[in-house]
mmCIF file of C-alpha atoms and ligand atoms in Angstrom:
data_model
loop_
_atom_site.group_PDB
_atom_site.id
_atom_site.type_symbol
_atom_site.label_atom_id
_atom_site.label_comp_id
_atom_site.label_asym_id
_atom_site.label_seq_id
_atom_site.Cartn_x
_atom_site.Cartn_y
_atom_site.Cartn_z
ATOM 1 C CA MET A 1 0.000 0.000 0.000
ATOM 2 C CA SER A 2 1.270 3.452 -0.865
ATOM 3 C CA GLY A 3 -0.427 5.131 2.080
ATOM 4 C CA TYR A 4 -1.327 7.982 -0.281
ATOM 5 C CA LYS A 5 -4.879 9.073 0.472
ATOM 6 C CA THR A 6 -5.158 12.705 -0.581
ATOM 7 C CA PHE A 7 -5.128 13.582 -4.266
ATOM 8 C CA ALA A 8 -5.254 16.674 -6.446
ATOM 9 C CA VAL A 9 -6.140 16.332 -10.130
ATOM 10 C CA ALA A 10 -5.060 19.202 -12.385
ATOM 11 C CA GLY A 11 -7.595 19.640 -15.188
ATOM 12 C CA ALA A 12 -11.072 18.079 -15.101
ATOM 13 C CA GLY A 13 -11.236 17.505 -18.861
ATOM 14 C CA ASP A 14 -11.513 14.370 -21.015
ATOM 15 C CA ILE A 15 -9.426 12.048 -18.839
ATOM 16 C CA GLY A 16 -9.196 14.161 -15.660
ATOM 17 C CA ARG A 17 -12.933 13.889 -15.068
ATOM 18 C CA PHE A 18 -12.751 10.057 -15.130
ATOM 19 C CA ILE A 19 -9.817 10.070 -12.693
ATOM 20 C CA ILE A 20 -11.659 12.397 -10.302
ATOM 21 C CA GLU A 21 -14.774 10.193 -10.424
ATOM 22 C CA GLU A 22 -12.744 7.039 -9.744
ATOM 23 C CA LEU A 23 -10.949 8.670 -6.804
ATOM 24 C CA LEU A 24 -14.299 9.786 -5.375
ATOM 25 C CA ARG A 25 -15.593 6.191 -5.610
ATOM 26 C CA HIS A 26 -12.802 5.178 -3.226
ATOM 27 C CA PHE A 27 -14.133 7.353 -0.411
ATOM 28 C CA GLN A 28 -16.342 4.338 0.311
ATOM 29 C CA ASP A 29 -13.533 1.881 1.083
ATOM 30 C CA GLY A 30 -11.447 4.536 2.866
ATOM 31 C CA SER A 31 -8.458 4.262 0.495
ATOM 32 C CA VAL A 32 -8.987 7.897 -0.599
ATOM 33 C CA SER A 33 -9.894 10.653 1.857
ATOM 34 C CA LYS A 34 -9.631 13.894 -0.142
ATOM 35 C CA VAL A 35 -9.970 14.824 -3.812
ATOM 36 C CA VAL A 36 -9.117 18.321 -4.963
ATOM 37 C CA ALA A 37 -9.607 19.413 -8.566
ATOM 38 C CA LEU A 38 -7.466 22.284 -9.819
ATOM 39 C CA THR A 39 -9.103 24.370 -12.530
ATOM 40 C CA ARG A 40 -8.721 27.863 -13.893
ATOM 41 C CA THR A 41 -12.401 28.500 -13.271
ATOM 42 C CA SER A 42 -14.537 27.250 -10.422
ATOM 43 C CA GLU A 43 -17.687 27.392 -12.560
ATOM 44 C CA GLY A 44 -19.576 24.181 -13.392
ATOM 45 C CA TYR A 45 -18.635 20.599 -12.425
ATOM 46 C CA ASP A 46 -21.706 20.479 -10.153
ATOM 47 C CA ASP A 47 -21.948 16.664 -10.379
ATOM 48 C CA LEU A 48 -18.350 16.218 -9.174
ATOM 49 C CA LYS A 49 -18.782 18.807 -6.430
ATOM 50 C CA ALA A 50 -21.935 17.008 -5.265
ATOM 51 C CA LYS A 51 -19.943 13.762 -4.956
ATOM 52 C CA GLY A 52 -17.334 15.444 -2.735
ATOM 53 C CA ALA A 53 -14.650 16.857 -5.049
ATOM 54 C CA LEU A 54 -13.240 20.150 -3.771
ATOM 55 C CA PHE A 55 -12.641 22.574 -6.619
ATOM 56 C CA GLU A 56 -9.762 25.022 -6.270
ATOM 57 C CA GLN A 57 -9.427 27.844 -8.752
ATOM 58 C CA VAL A 58 -5.780 28.390 -9.687
ATOM 59 C CA ASP A 59 -3.732 30.596 -11.934
ATOM 60 C CA TYR A 60 -0.790 28.469 -13.087
ATOM 61 C CA SER A 61 1.414 31.577 -13.298
ATOM 62 C CA ASN A 62 0.807 32.313 -9.605
ATOM 63 C CA ARG A 63 2.910 29.922 -7.530
ATOM 64 C CA SER A 64 1.468 30.843 -4.134
ATOM 65 C CA ASP A 65 -2.035 30.141 -5.496
ATOM 66 C CA ILE A 66 -1.079 26.567 -6.373
ATOM 67 C CA VAL A 67 0.962 25.996 -3.209
ATOM 68 C CA ALA A 68 -2.055 27.029 -1.132
ATOM 69 C CA ALA A 69 -4.372 24.702 -3.098
ATOM 70 C CA LEU A 70 -2.006 21.731 -2.605
ATOM 71 C CA GLN A 71 -1.638 21.887 1.176
ATOM 72 C CA GLY A 72 -2.016 18.387 2.657
ATOM 73 C CA ILE A 73 -2.017 16.663 -0.743
ATOM 74 C CA ASP A 74 -0.014 13.435 -1.167
ATOM 75 C CA VAL A 75 -0.301 12.998 -4.949
ATOM 76 C CA VAL A 76 -0.852 15.408 -7.835
ATOM 77 C CA VAL A 77 -2.313 13.730 -10.920
ATOM 78 C CA SER A 78 -1.812 15.968 -13.916
ATOM 79 C CA ALA A 79 -4.500 15.687 -16.589
ATOM 80 C CA ILE A 80 -3.586 18.926 -18.292
ATOM 81 C CA SER A 81 -4.527 19.243 -21.937
ATOM 82 C CA GLY A 82 -2.028 18.238 -24.651
ATOM 83 C CA GLY A 83 -1.804 21.875 -25.747
ATOM 84 C CA ALA A 84 -0.816 23.215 -22.307
ATOM 85 C CA LEU A 85 1.590 20.565 -20.996
ATOM 86 C CA ALA A 86 4.276 23.141 -20.138
ATOM 87 C CA VAL A 87 2.173 24.443 -17.207
ATOM 88 C CA GLN A 88 3.165 21.219 -15.461
ATOM 89 C CA VAL A 89 6.562 22.819 -14.749
ATOM 90 C CA PRO A 90 5.178 25.552 -12.432
ATOM 91 C CA LEU A 91 2.656 23.003 -11.143
ATOM 92 C CA ALA A 92 5.468 20.608 -10.188
ATOM 93 C CA ASP A 93 7.486 23.404 -8.551
ATOM 94 C CA ALA A 94 4.483 24.407 -6.458
ATOM 95 C CA ALA A 95 3.771 20.750 -5.598
ATOM 96 C CA LYS A 96 7.331 20.314 -4.346
ATOM 97 C CA GLU A 97 7.049 23.462 -2.209
ATOM 98 C CA ALA A 98 3.687 22.306 -0.799
ATOM 99 C CA GLY A 99 5.191 18.966 0.310
ATOM 100 C CA VAL A 100 3.416 16.777 -2.287
ATOM 101 C CA LYS A 101 5.046 13.326 -2.349
ATOM 102 C CA HIS A 102 4.266 12.051 -5.830
ATOM 103 C CA PHE A 103 3.379 13.466 -9.264
ATOM 104 C CA VAL A 104 1.625 11.726 -12.171
ATOM 105 C CA LEU A 105 2.550 13.240 -15.517
ATOM 106 C CA SER A 106 -0.073 14.025 -18.144
ATOM 107 C CA GLU A 107 0.776 11.196 -20.544
ATOM 108 C CA TYR A 108 -2.108 8.781 -21.267
ATOM 109 C CA GLY A 109 -1.059 7.823 -24.791
ATOM 110 C CA ASN A 110 1.841 6.198 -26.625
ATOM 111 C CA PRO A 111 5.083 5.645 -24.698
ATOM 112 C CA SER A 112 6.932 8.966 -24.796
ATOM 113 C CA ILE A 113 10.316 7.996 -23.363
ATOM 114 C CA GLY A 114 13.267 8.967 -25.550
ATOM 115 C CA LYS A 115 11.177 10.853 -28.137
ATOM 116 C CA SER A 116 12.197 14.413 -28.950
ATOM 117 C CA TYR A 117 9.482 15.463 -31.407
ATOM 118 C CA GLY A 118 5.987 16.931 -31.230
ATOM 119 C CA ILE A 119 3.981 16.532 -28.035
ATOM 120 C CA PHE A 120 6.506 13.975 -26.722
ATOM 121 C CA ALA A 121 9.281 16.576 -26.563
ATOM 122 C CA VAL A 122 7.242 18.601 -24.053
ATOM 123 C CA LYS A 123 6.289 15.491 -22.069
ATOM 124 C CA ASN A 124 9.969 14.553 -21.733
ATOM 125 C CA LYS A 125 10.969 18.073 -20.768
ATOM 126 C CA VAL A 126 8.494 18.004 -17.888
ATOM 127 C CA ARG A 127 9.698 14.535 -16.829
ATOM 128 C CA GLN A 128 13.291 15.820 -16.750
ATOM 129 C CA HIS A 129 12.151 18.752 -14.628
ATOM 130 C CA LEU A 130 10.638 16.369 -12.061
ATOM 131 C CA LEU A 131 13.968 14.525 -11.902
ATOM 132 C CA ASP A 132 15.797 17.847 -11.489
ATOM 133 C CA ILE A 133 13.637 18.941 -8.558
ATOM 134 C CA ASP A 134 13.564 15.407 -7.114
ATOM 135 C CA LEU A 135 9.798 15.019 -7.056
ATOM 136 C CA PRO A 136 8.979 11.302 -7.640
ATOM 137 C CA TYR A 137 6.702 10.662 -10.609
ATOM 138 C CA SER A 138 4.798 7.964 -12.474
ATOM 139 C CA GLN A 139 3.708 7.838 -16.104
ATOM 140 C CA PHE A 140 0.806 5.806 -17.470
ATOM 141 C CA PHE A 141 1.008 4.733 -21.110
ATOM 142 C CA THR A 142 -2.456 3.760 -22.282
ATOM 143 C CA GLY A 143 -2.491 3.925 -26.080
ATOM 144 C CA PRO A 144 -5.435 5.740 -27.651
ATOM 145 C CA PHE A 145 -8.677 5.942 -25.652
ATOM 146 C CA SER A 146 -11.124 3.538 -27.361
ATOM 147 C CA ASP A 147 -14.168 5.539 -26.225
ATOM 148 C CA TRP A 148 -12.672 8.910 -27.318
ATOM 149 C CA PHE A 149 -10.889 8.200 -30.539
ATOM 150 C CA PHE A 150 -13.813 6.522 -32.340
ATOM 151 C CA VAL A 151 -16.599 8.555 -30.745
ATOM 152 C CA GLY A 152 -17.177 12.267 -31.320
ATOM 153 C CA HIS A 153 -13.745 13.068 -32.754
ATOM 154 C CA GLU A 154 -14.429 12.980 -36.500
ATOM 155 C CA ASP A 155 -11.321 15.097 -37.189
ATOM 156 C CA TRP A 156 -9.315 11.963 -36.353
ATOM 157 C CA GLY A 157 -10.963 10.217 -39.322
ATOM 158 C CA PHE A 158 -13.692 8.108 -37.695
ATOM 159 C CA ASP A 159 -17.229 9.344 -38.341
ATOM 160 C CA LEU A 160 -19.023 6.134 -37.357
ATOM 161 C CA PRO A 161 -22.554 7.621 -37.079
ATOM 162 C CA ASN A 162 -22.331 8.681 -40.746
ATOM 163 C CA GLY A 163 -20.516 5.485 -41.783
ATOM 164 C CA LYS A 164 -17.365 7.224 -43.040
ATOM 165 C CA VAL A 165 -13.824 6.338 -42.048
ATOM 166 C CA ILE A 166 -10.393 7.512 -43.142
ATOM 167 C CA VAL A 167 -7.700 4.973 -42.271
ATOM 168 C CA ARG A 168 -4.354 6.740 -42.158
ATOM 169 C CA GLY A 169 -1.639 4.182 -42.931
ATOM 170 C CA SER A 170 -2.236 0.453 -43.423
ATOM 171 C CA GLY A 171 -4.616 -0.050 -40.495
ATOM 172 C CA ASN A 172 -2.964 -3.444 -40.008
ATOM 173 C CA VAL A 173 -0.614 -2.784 -37.080
ATOM 174 C CA PRO A 174 -1.748 -3.812 -33.562
ATOM 175 C CA ILE A 175 -2.417 -0.897 -31.183
ATOM 176 C CA SER A 176 -3.187 -0.840 -27.439
ATOM 177 C CA TRP A 177 -6.680 0.609 -26.951
ATOM 178 C CA THR A 178 -7.930 1.516 -23.484
ATOM 179 C CA ALA A 179 -11.255 2.989 -22.345
ATOM 180 C CA SER A 180 -11.106 6.161 -20.240
ATOM 181 C CA VAL A 181 -12.930 4.552 -17.332
ATOM 182 C CA ASP A 182 -10.352 1.734 -17.233
ATOM 183 C CA ILE A 183 -7.421 4.145 -17.403
ATOM 184 C CA ALA A 184 -8.828 5.860 -14.310
ATOM 185 C CA ARG A 185 -9.437 2.529 -12.550
ATOM 186 C CA TYR A 186 -5.898 1.274 -13.198
ATOM 187 C CA ILE A 187 -4.215 4.532 -12.191
ATOM 188 C CA VAL A 188 -6.105 4.791 -8.912
ATOM 189 C CA TYR A 189 -5.489 1.107 -8.135
ATOM 190 C CA VAL A 190 -1.749 1.447 -8.742
ATOM 191 C CA LEU A 191 -1.422 4.730 -6.829
ATOM 192 C CA THR A 192 -3.168 3.308 -3.784
ATOM 193 C CA HIS A 193 -1.761 -0.250 -3.815
ATOM 194 C CA LEU A 194 1.930 -0.018 -4.743
ATOM 195 C CA SER A 195 4.577 1.206 -2.326
ATOM 196 C CA PRO A 196 6.097 4.686 -2.842
ATOM 197 C CA ALA A 197 9.366 2.975 -3.836
ATOM 198 C CA ASP A 198 7.591 0.898 -6.495
ATOM 199 C CA LEU A 199 5.820 3.974 -7.870
ATOM 200 C CA ARG A 200 8.931 6.141 -7.950
ATOM 201 C CA ASN A 201 10.001 7.472 -11.378
ATOM 202 C CA LYS A 202 8.292 4.640 -13.149
ATOM 203 C CA PRO A 203 6.403 4.115 -16.420
ATOM 204 C CA PHE A 204 3.319 1.862 -16.286
ATOM 205 C CA ALA A 205 1.883 0.215 -19.388
ATOM 206 C CA LEU A 206 -1.762 -0.682 -19.681
ATOM 207 C CA GLU A 207 -4.215 -1.655 -22.386
ATOM 208 C CA GLY A 208 -7.831 -2.664 -22.724
ATOM 209 C CA GLU A 209 -7.253 -4.647 -25.877
ATOM 210 C CA ARG A 210 -4.502 -4.948 -28.503
ATOM 211 C CA ARG A 211 -6.049 -4.872 -31.974
ATOM 212 C CA THR A 212 -5.494 -3.366 -35.421
ATOM 213 C CA ILE A 213 -7.763 -0.607 -36.736
ATOM 214 C CA HIS A 214 -9.082 -3.033 -39.380
ATOM 215 C CA GLN A 215 -9.929 -5.664 -36.750
ATOM 216 C CA ILE A 216 -11.881 -3.074 -34.788
ATOM 217 C CA LEU A 217 -13.737 -1.783 -37.843
ATOM 218 C CA GLU A 218 -14.583 -5.340 -38.948
ATOM 219 C CA GLU A 219 -15.945 -6.222 -35.519
ATOM 220 C CA TYR A 220 -17.888 -2.953 -35.357
ATOM 221 C CA GLN A 221 -19.518 -3.649 -38.738
ATOM 222 C CA ARG A 222 -20.314 -7.257 -37.835
ATOM 223 C CA ARG A 223 -21.891 -6.381 -34.497
ATOM 224 C CA THR A 224 -23.874 -3.343 -35.644
ATOM 225 C CA GLY A 225 -24.756 -4.504 -39.147
ATOM 226 C CA LYS A 226 -23.600 -1.092 -40.414
ATOM 227 C CA LYS A 227 -21.423 -0.844 -43.520
ATOM 228 C CA LEU A 228 -18.558 1.637 -43.340
ATOM 229 C CA GLU A 229 -17.136 3.503 -46.312
ATOM 230 C CA ILE A 230 -13.371 3.367 -45.802
ATOM 231 C CA THR A 231 -10.829 5.576 -47.583
ATOM 232 C CA TYR A 232 -7.065 5.586 -47.000
ATOM 233 C CA GLU A 233 -4.105 7.902 -46.669
ATOM 234 C CA THR A 234 -0.807 6.248 -47.539
ATOM 235 C CA THR A 235 2.141 6.185 -45.173
ATOM 236 C CA GLU A 236 4.127 8.208 -47.737
ATOM 237 C CA PHE A 237 1.439 10.913 -47.709
ATOM 238 C CA LEU A 238 1.463 10.996 -43.903
ATOM 239 C CA GLU A 239 5.256 11.340 -43.839
ATOM 240 C CA LYS A 240 5.181 14.172 -46.363
ATOM 241 C CA GLN A 241 2.440 16.063 -44.501
ATOM 242 C CA VAL A 242 4.131 15.731 -41.106
ATOM 243 C CA LYS A 243 7.469 16.847 -42.540
ATOM 244 C CA GLU A 244 5.998 19.882 -44.299
ATOM 245 C CA HIS A 245 3.595 20.976 -41.524
ATOM 246 C CA PRO A 246 5.050 19.772 -38.214
ATOM 247 C CA ASP A 247 3.305 22.406 -36.113
ATOM 248 C CA ASP A 248 -0.361 22.191 -37.047
ATOM 249 C CA TYR A 249 -2.955 19.985 -35.372
ATOM 250 C CA GLU A 250 -3.947 17.833 -38.355
ATOM 251 C CA ASN A 251 -0.379 17.011 -39.398
ATOM 252 C CA GLY A 252 1.852 17.675 -36.391
ATOM 253 C CA LEU A 253 -0.466 15.764 -34.052
ATOM 254 C CA ILE A 254 -3.086 13.612 -35.822
ATOM 255 C CA ARG A 255 -1.039 12.327 -38.771
ATOM 256 C CA MET A 256 2.118 12.168 -36.629
ATOM 257 C CA LEU A 257 0.320 9.802 -34.220
ATOM 258 C CA PHE A 258 -0.971 7.599 -37.056
ATOM 259 C CA LEU A 259 2.632 7.289 -38.247
ATOM 260 C CA GLU A 260 3.628 6.285 -34.706
ATOM 261 C CA TRP A 261 0.961 3.583 -34.712
ATOM 262 C CA GLU A 262 2.151 2.394 -38.147
ATOM 263 C CA ARG A 263 5.620 1.928 -36.609
ATOM 264 C CA GLY A 264 4.155 -0.123 -33.750
ATOM 265 C CA ASP A 265 4.514 2.662 -31.188
ATOM 266 C CA GLY A 266 0.843 2.445 -30.291
ATOM 267 C CA GLN A 267 1.657 -0.689 -28.310
ATOM 268 C CA THR A 268 2.210 0.333 -24.713
ATOM 269 C CA GLY A 269 4.594 -2.478 -23.824
ATOM 270 C CA ALA A 270 5.437 -6.156 -24.144
ATOM 271 C CA PRO A 271 2.351 -8.350 -23.498
ATOM 272 C CA GLU A 272 3.801 -9.595 -20.203
ATOM 273 C CA GLU A 273 4.372 -5.992 -19.017
ATOM 274 C CA VAL A 274 0.929 -4.504 -19.704
ATOM 275 C CA ASN A 275 -1.636 -4.504 -16.883
ATOM 276 C CA LYS A 276 0.994 -6.303 -14.800
ATOM 277 C CA TYR A 277 0.306 -4.524 -11.522
ATOM 278 C CA TRP A 278 -3.380 -5.442 -11.313
ATOM 279 C CA PRO A 279 -4.061 -9.028 -12.416
ATOM 280 C CA GLU A 280 -7.826 -8.629 -11.777
ATOM 281 C CA PHE A 281 -8.017 -5.465 -13.912
ATOM 282 C CA ASN A 282 -10.522 -6.926 -16.453
ATOM 283 C CA PRO A 283 -10.647 -3.923 -18.843
ATOM 284 C CA THR A 284 -13.312 -3.208 -21.443
ATOM 285 C CA ARG A 285 -12.749 -4.428 -25.030
ATOM 286 C CA ALA A 286 -12.419 -1.744 -27.699
ATOM 287 C CA VAL A 287 -15.694 -2.263 -29.589
ATOM 288 C CA ASP A 288 -17.623 -2.617 -26.329
ATOM 289 C CA ALA A 289 -16.248 0.802 -25.318
ATOM 290 C CA ILE A 290 -17.237 2.280 -28.699
ATOM 291 C CA LEU A 291 -20.756 0.904 -28.232
ATOM 292 C CA GLY A 292 -20.876 2.126 -24.617
ATOM 293 C CA LEU A 293 -21.150 -1.418 -23.251
ATOM 294 C CA TYR A 294 -19.359 -1.516 -19.922
ATOM 295 C CA GLU A 295 -19.538 -4.346 -17.440
ATOM 296 C CA SER A 296 -20.131 -2.929 -13.995
ATOM 297 C CA HIS A 297 -16.695 -3.000 -12.441
HETATM 298 N N1 LIG B 301 -4.646 8.568 -25.896
HETATM 299 C C1 LIG B 301 -5.679 9.307 -26.269
HETATM 300 O O1 LIG B 301 -6.551 8.873 -27.056
HETATM 301 C C2 LIG B 301 -5.788 10.692 -25.716
HETATM 302 C C3 LIG B 301 -6.908 11.441 -26.029
HETATM 303 C C4 LIG B 301 -7.006 12.719 -25.453
HETATM 304 C C5 LIG B 301 -6.004 13.194 -24.631
HETATM 305 N N2 LIG B 301 -4.919 12.428 -24.379
HETATM 306 C C6 LIG B 301 -3.842 12.913 -23.469
HETATM 307 O O2 LIG B 301 -4.422 13.083 -22.176
HETATM 308 C C7 LIG B 301 -3.877 14.226 -21.551
HETATM 309 C C8 LIG B 301 -5.021 15.129 -21.128
HETATM 310 O O3 LIG B 301 -5.766 15.478 -22.285
HETATM 311 P P1 LIG B 301 -7.320 15.778 -22.219
HETATM 312 O O4 LIG B 301 -7.882 15.578 -23.591
HETATM 313 O O5 LIG B 301 -7.922 15.046 -21.072
HETATM 314 O O6 LIG B 301 -7.278 17.302 -21.914
HETATM 315 P P2 LIG B 301 -8.431 18.386 -22.145
HETATM 316 O O7 LIG B 301 -9.748 17.805 -21.809
HETATM 317 O O8 LIG B 301 -8.255 19.007 -23.485
HETATM 318 O O9 LIG B 301 -7.985 19.478 -21.076
HETATM 319 C C9 LIG B 301 -7.777 19.132 -19.713
HETATM 320 C C10 LIG B 301 -7.690 20.372 -18.881
HETATM 321 O O10 LIG B 301 -6.491 21.083 -19.161
HETATM 322 C C11 LIG B 301 -6.683 22.395 -18.667
HETATM 323 N N3 LIG B 301 -6.087 23.357 -19.590
HETATM 324 C C12 LIG B 301 -6.340 23.524 -20.889
HETATM 325 N N4 LIG B 301 -5.601 24.542 -21.391
HETATM 326 C C13 LIG B 301 -4.891 25.030 -20.344
HETATM 327 C C14 LIG B 301 -3.966 26.091 -20.206
HETATM 328 N N5 LIG B 301 -3.610 26.854 -21.245
HETATM 329 N N6 LIG B 301 -3.418 26.288 -18.993
HETATM 330 C C15 LIG B 301 -3.771 25.523 -17.951
HETATM 331 N N7 LIG B 301 -4.662 24.519 -18.024
HETATM 332 C C16 LIG B 301 -5.196 24.278 -19.209
HETATM 333 C C17 LIG B 301 -8.206 22.636 -18.599
HETATM 334 O O11 LIG B 301 -8.577 22.755 -17.252
HETATM 335 P P3 LIG B 301 -9.337 24.059 -16.702
HETATM 336 O O12 LIG B 301 -9.933 24.778 -17.864
HETATM 337 O O13 LIG B 301 -10.367 23.459 -15.799
HETATM 338 O O14 LIG B 301 -8.313 24.820 -15.985
HETATM 339 C C18 LIG B 301 -8.781 21.362 -19.153
HETATM 340 O O15 LIG B 301 -9.981 20.945 -18.556
HETATM 341 C C19 LIG B 301 -2.891 14.866 -22.524
HETATM 342 O O16 LIG B 301 -1.583 14.471 -22.171
HETATM 343 C C20 LIG B 301 -3.285 14.275 -23.869
HETATM 344 O O17 LIG B 301 -2.159 14.141 -24.723
HETATM 345 C C21 LIG B 301 -4.793 11.191 -24.885
#
């Protein structure tokens, strides 16, 4: 057991909201005693507030603001947006000053270690900063979120309600897909069950299911009876676009990540390494997550 019971989550967005909800669920068994959410506005989030989350409004450029919000907190879980990852540097400095014992980096995607391009460059810079200030950290590599990527994010190429799909690359390379709810479950389990020494400066690999894009689309069509119209972008086209436009969203992020997956970098780890720290994890399969079919965990 880590003994960590008080948590602050920075950013109650796509994944942060799931992590906050999972932490709140653990009030019941006593493994979590306090959940603070850091946001730049205290408006909204009424459902989370009603369940016991304490919302603290912070300005990430005001160190004393963050230090005050983090008093008595054991673990900061960063769920800051991909476009604002650099604010984790002042957040980490304030966490150190406030006496926080552990920091979870905003990763939640492909393994970032050793990569010096795109979003990964920023993620590694923040990780180095945590080493420099000697604040222990963990990273959770999850692959793409199965319930996010295929649902409501048509700019990524998957417009399932209208039956249109763009597969960027071959679509034949296995990828680790994990549902947001399972990412939150695994993170909270690991943070509360492992010892501080076992959590220290460590990457964790998880996955709901390892499947190719084609396998997922085939299963989706079979189970729903819907026919998808699939078009393709070649790997050569992706490479050209990323090279020529490294800084825009469609090329520098979306197409760059499809190229990563084509190289096999969407796999979070060796099969014997993934989900290793919670044998009873039992995550949701990718198409079940797309269809909103969750077993009650
Ligand atoms: N693997 C996947 O499929 C996948 C999908 C999405 C995201 N991700 C990863 O998950 C992580 C979190 O992404 P997300 O989609 O959950 O984030 P998000 O919902 O876009 O944003 C999370 C929070 O970040 C805060 N934020 C945004 N801009 C900010 C700024 N300029 N300064 C300070 N705070 C700011 C906002 O909090 P407040 O407005 O409340 O302050 C927001 O609610 C990222 O590392 C991203 O790369 C992975």
